[in-house]
Structure formats: C-alpha cells, structure tokens
Short mmCIF file of C-alpha atoms and ligand atoms in Angstrom, two decimals:
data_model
loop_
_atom_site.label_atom_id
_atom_site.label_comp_id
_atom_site.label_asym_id
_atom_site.label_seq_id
_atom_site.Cartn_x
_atom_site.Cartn_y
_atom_site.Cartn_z
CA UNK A 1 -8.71 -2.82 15.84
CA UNK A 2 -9.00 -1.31 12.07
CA UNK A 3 -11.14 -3.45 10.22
CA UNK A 4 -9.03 -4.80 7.24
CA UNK A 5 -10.76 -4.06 3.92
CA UNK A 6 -9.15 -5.34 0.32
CA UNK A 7 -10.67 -2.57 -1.75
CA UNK A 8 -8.03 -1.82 -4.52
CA UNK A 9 -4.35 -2.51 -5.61
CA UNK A 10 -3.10 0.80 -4.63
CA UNK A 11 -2.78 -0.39 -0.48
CA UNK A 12 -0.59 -3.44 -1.65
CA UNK A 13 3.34 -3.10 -0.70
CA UNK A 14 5.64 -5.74 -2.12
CA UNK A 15 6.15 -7.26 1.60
CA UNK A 16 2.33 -8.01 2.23
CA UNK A 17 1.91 -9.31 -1.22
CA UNK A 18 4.57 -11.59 -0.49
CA UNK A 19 3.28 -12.55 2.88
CA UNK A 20 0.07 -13.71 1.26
CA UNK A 21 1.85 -15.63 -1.80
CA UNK A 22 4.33 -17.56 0.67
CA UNK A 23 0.79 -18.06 2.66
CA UNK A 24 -1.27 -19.73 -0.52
CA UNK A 25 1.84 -21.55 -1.32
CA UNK A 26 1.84 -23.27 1.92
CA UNK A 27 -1.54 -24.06 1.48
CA UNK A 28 -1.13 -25.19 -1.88
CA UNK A 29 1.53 -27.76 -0.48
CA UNK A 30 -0.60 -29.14 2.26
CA UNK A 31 -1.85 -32.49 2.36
CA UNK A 32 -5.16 -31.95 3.58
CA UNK A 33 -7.82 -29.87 1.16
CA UNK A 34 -9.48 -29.08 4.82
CA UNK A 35 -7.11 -26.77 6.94
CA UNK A 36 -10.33 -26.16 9.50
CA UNK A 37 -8.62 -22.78 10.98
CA UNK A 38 -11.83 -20.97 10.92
CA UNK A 39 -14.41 -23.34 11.91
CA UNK A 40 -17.20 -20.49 12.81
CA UNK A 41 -16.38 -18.24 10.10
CA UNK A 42 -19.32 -17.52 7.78
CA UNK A 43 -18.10 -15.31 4.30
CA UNK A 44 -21.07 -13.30 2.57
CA UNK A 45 -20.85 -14.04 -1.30
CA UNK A 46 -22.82 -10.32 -2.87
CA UNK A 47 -22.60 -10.54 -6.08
CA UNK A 48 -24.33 -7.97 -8.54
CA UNK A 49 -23.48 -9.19 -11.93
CA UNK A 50 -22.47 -12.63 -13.16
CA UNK A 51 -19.26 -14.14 -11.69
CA UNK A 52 -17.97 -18.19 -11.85
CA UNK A 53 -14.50 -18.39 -11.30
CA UNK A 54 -14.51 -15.52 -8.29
CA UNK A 55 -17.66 -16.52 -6.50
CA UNK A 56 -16.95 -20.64 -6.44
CA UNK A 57 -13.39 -20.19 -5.62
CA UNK A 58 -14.69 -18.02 -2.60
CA UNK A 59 -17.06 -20.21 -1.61
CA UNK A 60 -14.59 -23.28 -1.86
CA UNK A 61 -12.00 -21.28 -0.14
CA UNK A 62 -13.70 -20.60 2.91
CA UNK A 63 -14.60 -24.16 3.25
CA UNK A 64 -11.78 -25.32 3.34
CA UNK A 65 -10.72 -23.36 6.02
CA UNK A 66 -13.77 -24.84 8.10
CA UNK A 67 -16.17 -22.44 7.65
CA UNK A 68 -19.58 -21.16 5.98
CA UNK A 69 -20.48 -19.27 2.96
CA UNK A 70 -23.70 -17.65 2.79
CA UNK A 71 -24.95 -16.04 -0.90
CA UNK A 72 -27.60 -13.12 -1.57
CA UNK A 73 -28.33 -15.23 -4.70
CA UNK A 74 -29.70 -13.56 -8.14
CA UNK A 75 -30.35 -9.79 -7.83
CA UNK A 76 -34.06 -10.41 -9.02
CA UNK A 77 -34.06 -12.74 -5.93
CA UNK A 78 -32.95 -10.21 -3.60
CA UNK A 79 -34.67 -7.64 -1.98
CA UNK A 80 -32.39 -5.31 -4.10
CA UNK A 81 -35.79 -5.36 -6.49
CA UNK A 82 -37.68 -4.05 -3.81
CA UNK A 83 -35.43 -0.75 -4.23
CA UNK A 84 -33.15 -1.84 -1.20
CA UNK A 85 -29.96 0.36 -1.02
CA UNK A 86 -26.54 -0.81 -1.67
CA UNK A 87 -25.67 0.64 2.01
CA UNK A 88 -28.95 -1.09 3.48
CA UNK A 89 -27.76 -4.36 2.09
CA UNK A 90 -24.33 -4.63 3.47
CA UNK A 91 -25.38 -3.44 6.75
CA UNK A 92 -27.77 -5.55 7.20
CA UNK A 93 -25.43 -8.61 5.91
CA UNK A 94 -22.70 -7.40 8.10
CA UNK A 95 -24.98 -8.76 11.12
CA UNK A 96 -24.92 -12.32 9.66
CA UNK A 97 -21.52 -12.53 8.40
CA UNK A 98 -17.79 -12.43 9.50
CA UNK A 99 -16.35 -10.75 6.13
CA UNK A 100 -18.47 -9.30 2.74
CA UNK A 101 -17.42 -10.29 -0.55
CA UNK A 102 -18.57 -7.98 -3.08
CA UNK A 103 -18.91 -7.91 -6.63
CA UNK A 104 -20.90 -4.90 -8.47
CA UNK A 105 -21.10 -2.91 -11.77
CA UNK A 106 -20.28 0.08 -10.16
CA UNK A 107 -17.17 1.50 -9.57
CA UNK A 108 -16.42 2.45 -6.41
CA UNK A 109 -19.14 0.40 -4.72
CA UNK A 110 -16.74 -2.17 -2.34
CA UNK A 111 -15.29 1.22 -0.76
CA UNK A 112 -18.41 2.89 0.05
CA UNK A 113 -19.79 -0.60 1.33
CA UNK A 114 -16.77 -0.99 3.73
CA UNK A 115 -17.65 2.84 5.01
CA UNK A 116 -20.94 1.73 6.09
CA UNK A 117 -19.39 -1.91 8.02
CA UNK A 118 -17.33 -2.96 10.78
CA UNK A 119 -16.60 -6.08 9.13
CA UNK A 120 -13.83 -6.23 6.61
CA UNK A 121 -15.45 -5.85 2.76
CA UNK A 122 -13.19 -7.86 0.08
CA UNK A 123 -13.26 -6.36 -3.36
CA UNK A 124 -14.46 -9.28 -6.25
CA UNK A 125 -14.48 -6.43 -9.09
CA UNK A 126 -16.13 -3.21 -8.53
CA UNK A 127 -17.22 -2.10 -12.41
CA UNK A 128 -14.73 -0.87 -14.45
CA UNK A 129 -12.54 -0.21 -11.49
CA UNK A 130 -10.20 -2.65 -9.29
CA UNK A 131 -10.15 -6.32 -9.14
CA UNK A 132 -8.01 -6.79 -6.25
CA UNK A 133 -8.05 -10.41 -5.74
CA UNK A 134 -7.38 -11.51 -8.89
CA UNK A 135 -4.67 -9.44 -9.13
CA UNK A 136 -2.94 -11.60 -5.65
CA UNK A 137 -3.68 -15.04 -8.37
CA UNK A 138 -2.58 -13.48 -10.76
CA UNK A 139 0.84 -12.61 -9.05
CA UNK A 140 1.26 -16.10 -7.58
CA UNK A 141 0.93 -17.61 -10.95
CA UNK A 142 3.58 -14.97 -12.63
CA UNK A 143 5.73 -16.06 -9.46
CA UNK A 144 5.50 -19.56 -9.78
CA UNK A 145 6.56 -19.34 -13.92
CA UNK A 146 7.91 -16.53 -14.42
CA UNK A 147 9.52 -14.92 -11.28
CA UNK A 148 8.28 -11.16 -10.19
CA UNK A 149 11.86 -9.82 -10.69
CA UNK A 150 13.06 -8.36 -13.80
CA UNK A 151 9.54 -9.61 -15.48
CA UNK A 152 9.03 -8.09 -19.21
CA UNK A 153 4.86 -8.29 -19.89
CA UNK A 154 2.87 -7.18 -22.34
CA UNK A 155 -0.52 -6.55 -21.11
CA UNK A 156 -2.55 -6.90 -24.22
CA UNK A 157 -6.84 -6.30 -25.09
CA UNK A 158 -9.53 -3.59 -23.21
CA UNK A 159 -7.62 -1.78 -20.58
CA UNK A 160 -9.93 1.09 -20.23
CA UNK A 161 -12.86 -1.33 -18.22
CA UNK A 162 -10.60 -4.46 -17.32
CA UNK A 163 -10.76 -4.26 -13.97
CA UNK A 164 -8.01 -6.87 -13.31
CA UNK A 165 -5.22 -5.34 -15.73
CA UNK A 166 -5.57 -1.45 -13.29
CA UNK A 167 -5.33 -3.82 -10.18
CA UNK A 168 -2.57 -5.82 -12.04
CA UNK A 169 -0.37 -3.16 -13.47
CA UNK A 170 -0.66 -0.98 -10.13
CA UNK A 171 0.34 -4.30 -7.90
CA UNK A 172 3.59 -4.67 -10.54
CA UNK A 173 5.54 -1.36 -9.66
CA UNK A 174 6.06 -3.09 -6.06
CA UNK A 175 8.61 -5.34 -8.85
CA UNK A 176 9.05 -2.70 -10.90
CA UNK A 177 8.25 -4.83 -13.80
CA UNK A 178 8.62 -3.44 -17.16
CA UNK A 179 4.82 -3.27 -18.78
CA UNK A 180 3.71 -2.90 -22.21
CA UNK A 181 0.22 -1.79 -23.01
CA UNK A 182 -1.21 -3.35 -26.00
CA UNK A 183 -5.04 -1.88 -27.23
CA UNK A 184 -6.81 0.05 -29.47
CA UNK A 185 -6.64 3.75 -28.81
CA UNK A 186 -10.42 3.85 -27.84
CA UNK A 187 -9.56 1.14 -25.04
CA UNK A 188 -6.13 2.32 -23.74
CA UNK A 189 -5.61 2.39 -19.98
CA UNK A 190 -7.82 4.97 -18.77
CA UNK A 191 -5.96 8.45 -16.83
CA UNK A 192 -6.78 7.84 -13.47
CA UNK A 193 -4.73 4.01 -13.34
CA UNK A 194 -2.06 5.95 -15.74
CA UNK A 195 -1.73 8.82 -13.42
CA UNK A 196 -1.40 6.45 -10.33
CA UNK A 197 1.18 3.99 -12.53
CA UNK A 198 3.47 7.02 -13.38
CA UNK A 199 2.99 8.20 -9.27
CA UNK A 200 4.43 5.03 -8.74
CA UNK A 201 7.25 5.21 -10.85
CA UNK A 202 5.99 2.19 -13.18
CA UNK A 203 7.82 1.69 -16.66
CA UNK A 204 5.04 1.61 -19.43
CA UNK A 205 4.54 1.77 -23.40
CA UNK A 206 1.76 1.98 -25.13
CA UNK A 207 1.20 -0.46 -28.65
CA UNK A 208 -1.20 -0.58 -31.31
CA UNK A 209 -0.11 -3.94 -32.36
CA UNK A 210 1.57 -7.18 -30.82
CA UNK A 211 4.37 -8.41 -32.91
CA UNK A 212 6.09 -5.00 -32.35
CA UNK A 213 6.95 -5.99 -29.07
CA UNK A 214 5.88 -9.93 -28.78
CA UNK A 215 9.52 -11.33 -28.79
CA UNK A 216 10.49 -9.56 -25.78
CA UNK A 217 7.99 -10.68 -23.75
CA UNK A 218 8.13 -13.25 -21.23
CA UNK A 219 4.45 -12.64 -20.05
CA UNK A 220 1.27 -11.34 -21.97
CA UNK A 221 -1.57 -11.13 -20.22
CA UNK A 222 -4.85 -11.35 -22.28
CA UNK A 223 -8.27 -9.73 -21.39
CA UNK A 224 -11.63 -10.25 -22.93
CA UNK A 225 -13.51 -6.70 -24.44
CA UNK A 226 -15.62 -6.35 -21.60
CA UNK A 227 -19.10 -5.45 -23.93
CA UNK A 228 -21.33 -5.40 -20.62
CA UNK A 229 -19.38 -1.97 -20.29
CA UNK A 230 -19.70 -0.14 -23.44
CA UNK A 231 -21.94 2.49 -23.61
CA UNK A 232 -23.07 1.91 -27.01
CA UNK A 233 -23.10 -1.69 -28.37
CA UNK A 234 -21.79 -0.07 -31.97
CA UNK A 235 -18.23 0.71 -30.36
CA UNK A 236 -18.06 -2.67 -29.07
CA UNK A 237 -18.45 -4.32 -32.48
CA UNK A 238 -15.64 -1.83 -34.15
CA UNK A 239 -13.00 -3.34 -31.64
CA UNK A 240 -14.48 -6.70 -31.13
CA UNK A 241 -12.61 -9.73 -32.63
CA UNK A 242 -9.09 -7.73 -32.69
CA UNK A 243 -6.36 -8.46 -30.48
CA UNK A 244 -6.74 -11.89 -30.26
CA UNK A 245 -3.97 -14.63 -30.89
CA UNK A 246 -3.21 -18.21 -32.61
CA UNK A 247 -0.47 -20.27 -33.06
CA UNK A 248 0.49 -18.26 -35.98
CA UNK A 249 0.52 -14.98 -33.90
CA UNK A 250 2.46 -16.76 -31.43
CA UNK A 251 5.24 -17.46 -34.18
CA UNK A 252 8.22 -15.11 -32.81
CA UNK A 253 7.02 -15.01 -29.47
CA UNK A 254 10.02 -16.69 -27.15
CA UNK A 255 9.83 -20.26 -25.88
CA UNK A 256 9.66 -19.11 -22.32
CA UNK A 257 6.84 -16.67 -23.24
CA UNK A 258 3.88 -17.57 -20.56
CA UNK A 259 0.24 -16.70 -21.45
CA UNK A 260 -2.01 -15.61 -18.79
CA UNK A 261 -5.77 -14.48 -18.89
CA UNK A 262 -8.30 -13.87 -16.08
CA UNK A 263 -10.90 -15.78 -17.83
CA UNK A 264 -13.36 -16.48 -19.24
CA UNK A 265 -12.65 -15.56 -22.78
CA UNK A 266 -14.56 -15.26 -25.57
CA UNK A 267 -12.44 -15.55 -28.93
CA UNK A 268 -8.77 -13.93 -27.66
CA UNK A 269 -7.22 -16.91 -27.60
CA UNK A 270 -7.54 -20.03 -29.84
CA UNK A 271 -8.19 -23.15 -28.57
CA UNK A 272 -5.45 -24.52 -30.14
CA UNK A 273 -3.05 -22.75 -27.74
CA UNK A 274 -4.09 -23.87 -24.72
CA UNK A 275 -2.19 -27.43 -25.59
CA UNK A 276 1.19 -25.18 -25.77
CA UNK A 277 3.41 -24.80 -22.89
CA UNK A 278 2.72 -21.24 -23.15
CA UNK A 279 -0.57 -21.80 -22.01
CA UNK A 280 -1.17 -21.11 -17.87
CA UNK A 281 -4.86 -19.62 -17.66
CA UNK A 282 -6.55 -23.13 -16.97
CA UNK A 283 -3.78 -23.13 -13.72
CA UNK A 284 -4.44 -19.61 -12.82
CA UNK A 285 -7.67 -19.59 -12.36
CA UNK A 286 -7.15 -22.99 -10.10
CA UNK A 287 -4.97 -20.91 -8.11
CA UNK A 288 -7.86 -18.77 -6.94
CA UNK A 289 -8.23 -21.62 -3.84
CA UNK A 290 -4.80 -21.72 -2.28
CA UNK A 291 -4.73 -17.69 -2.51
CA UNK A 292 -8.43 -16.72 -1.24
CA UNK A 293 -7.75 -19.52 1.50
CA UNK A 294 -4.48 -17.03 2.28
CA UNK A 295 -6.32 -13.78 2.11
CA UNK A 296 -9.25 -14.93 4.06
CA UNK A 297 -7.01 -16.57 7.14
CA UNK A 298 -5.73 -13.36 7.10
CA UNK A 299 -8.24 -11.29 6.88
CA UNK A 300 -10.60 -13.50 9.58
C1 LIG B 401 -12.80 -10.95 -14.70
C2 LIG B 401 -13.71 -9.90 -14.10
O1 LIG B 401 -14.81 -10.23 -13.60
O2 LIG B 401 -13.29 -8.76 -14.08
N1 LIG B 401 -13.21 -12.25 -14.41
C3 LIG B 401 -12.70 -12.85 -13.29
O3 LIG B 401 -13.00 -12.47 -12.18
N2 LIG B 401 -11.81 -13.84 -13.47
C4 LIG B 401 -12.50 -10.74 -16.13
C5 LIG B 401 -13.62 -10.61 -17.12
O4 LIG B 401 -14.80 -10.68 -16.78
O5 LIG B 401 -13.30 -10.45 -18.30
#
C-alpha cells in the first residue's frame, strides 16, 4: 500500500478536505477526550526550529487517540550536532515510530524525508514553504463561522515566507473563494504559490493597504513578519510594525467580518480585539486537537 504522506496543499481535493473536517467535527462532538482507536501507535514529534501550538497539539492529539508520542527534543540535544543528516535522522526514526512529524527551516525538507521512509511523513511547516496542517484548522474554523462557499478573505501581512497563507490560499481554490492579498511589495506572495494559484484557477488581488478592500471582507487572515526568515535583519525592520490592526482599523470592517491568525503574533493585532466577536484565533488554534486527531486516524 502507498504510504500516505501530507507534504503540501497542492494534493488536497475539496472531497478529502471535507472527509477530514466532517472527521474532526465528530471528534470535536464526542463525549470522551480519549477515543483510544490507536492504542499502539507511537507519532515522532522532529522539530528543527521552535514550534508550541503545532508540536503540543500533536502530541495531545495522538493521545487521545490511545497512543504514544515520542520527541527528538532540542536540536543541540540531538545527534543532529554531531553532523547527523536530515535523511539519517528520519530513517533511523522511521524504525521507532508509526508516522514522522516534521518541522524544519528548510523548504522542501518533509518531501525529501518522506523519499527516504516507508512510514507516512506529516508536514508541520517546512521553511518558507507549506504548512499543510494548519491549513486543514484553518479550514475547519472558516467552516464553522464563515462557511467555505462564496467566502470573500483578505489575506493580509508577509506572504512571501508565511508558510500557512501558500498552504491556505492553494487549499481555497477547491471553494473557489475569492482572495485578496494584502502586503508590502517586498513581501507579496512569492511566483511559485502565484503560478500554482492561477494553475488552479484561483481569483486573487493584490493590495498595498487594508481599508481599500476591508468592508468586503468576511474573513482576514493575519500573519506575523516571519524575521527568522529575512536575509538581512535591516529589511525586516523597514516592514516591521505595518499591517497590523486596532479597533480603529477595524472601523468599516462588516459585523460578520471574522479574524483569523495562525499564531503567535507579535504586534498585528491589538489586544483589545481579541474581546470583539470578530476575534476567532484563540478558537483556531484549539481546533488543532479535533483536526490532528482526524488526520492522524487517517493517516495510521
Ligand atoms: C506558524 C508557523 O510556524 O508557520 N505557526 C503555527 O504553526 N501556528 C505561523 C508563524 O510562525 O508565524
């Protein structure tokens, strides 16, 4: 049997996203916080660079399916600073495990891990490229406020390295959503995700500024400037600080306008919003549970 890797956005079809949603909503609704449907599973947690939200809701996720997480800890930790090999690492792993998840600066790194495996290799954020998993959270929550059909969001901060807004925006042409693109010109969406958006027939415009396009929105997603990623720390400070919104920004946005962000953030959003109704990033990243508990029955 093929071994069933989540490496990007670009594999999901509208059906198996669904199929995983109505999954993690059944979940959700449970009674029990331990559905023990994998009792011998054990879930590898490799995580190259710093993670809290992706890494703990892993790690509660497969418990509560009955199994066992085991975790490479801190890089410094690891034999990785003897020299080990990326390859080396998962193959070795890939003895003691039942399914790899992966998080590294690289991009590219979860697919050439799941060449070198016969045990599926999930995606947690692969550098500046996909962020698969998120993306199925992030889809849940839009479902459960929002609805996926006829969905108007503005997708709004650094879309050249957020990972989550290329898996995001590929994952909406399955509902042909209607995106908007909101960034400075030096941290637009980058060609390759623009190239792939257009193959898929995806409706997008680019803006400089929010309130051009705020009051038409009924979702705007908001990502942190991802500094760990900029070449020079100089170009992070020109765009740093911009893009970010209050209550006053939030003025002529609709009532039904729902704010999302992967988290964490630094200073995009004020504090002060998060006691608006607009406010659903606290709930999405709680959703991480029900829809890692989905992926990973499936998946096991
Ligand atoms: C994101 C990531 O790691 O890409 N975090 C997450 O997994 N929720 C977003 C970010 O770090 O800004």
């Amino acid at each position: 049997m093929r071994t069933e890797h989540v490496i990007t956005a670009k594999g999901f079809c509208r059906a198996d996203i669904e199929t995983v949603l109505d999954r993690a909503a059944a979940l959700e609704a449970a009674e029990t916080s331990a559905i023990d449907r994998h009792p011998d599973a054990v879930l590898a947690l490799l995580f190259f660079e710093p993670s809290t939200r992706t890494r703990m809701s892993f790690d509660t996720a497969i418990k509560r399916l009955g199994g066992t997480s085991i975790e490479m800890g801190s890089v410094e930790g690891s034999s990785i600073a003897k020299g080990e090999s990326l390859a080396d690492t998962v193959r070795v792993v890939a003895g003691y495990a039942d399914a790899i998840v992966l998080r590294h600066p690289s991009q590219g790194a979860a697919k050439m891990a799941s060449e070198f495996v016969d045990v599926p290799v999930i995606n947690a954020g692969d550098g500046a490229g996909h962020h698969p998993t998120q993306t199925l959270l992030d889809l849940y929550t839009i479902r459960k406020h929002v609805g996926l059909d006829d969905l108007t969001i503005g997708i709004m901060g650094d879309l050249k390295y957020g990972r989550t807004v290329h898996s995001l925006a590929i994952a909406l042409t399955q509902f042909e959503a209607t995106q908007h693109f909101i960034s400075p010109e030096s941290l637009a969406i980058p060609a390759g995700v623009r190239y792939d958006l257009e193959e898929a027939g995806a409706s997008i415009t680019d803006h400089r500024t929010l309130l051009d396009i705020l009051p038409e929105l009924d979702l705007l997603y908001v990502t942190r400037i991802q500094r760990e990623r900029f070449p020079d720390e100089s170009e992070y400070r020109a765009v740093a600080g911009e893009y970010g919104i209050d209550l006053d920004t939030l003025a002529s946005a609709a009532d039904h306008l729902r704010i999302m962000h992967p988290l964490p953030r630094v200073d995009e959003i004020d504090p002060a919003v998060d006691e608006t109704d607009h406010a659903i990033y606290f709930e999405q990243a709680h959703n991480g549970i029900p829809v890692r508990m989905a992926l990973l029955d499936q998946v096991l």
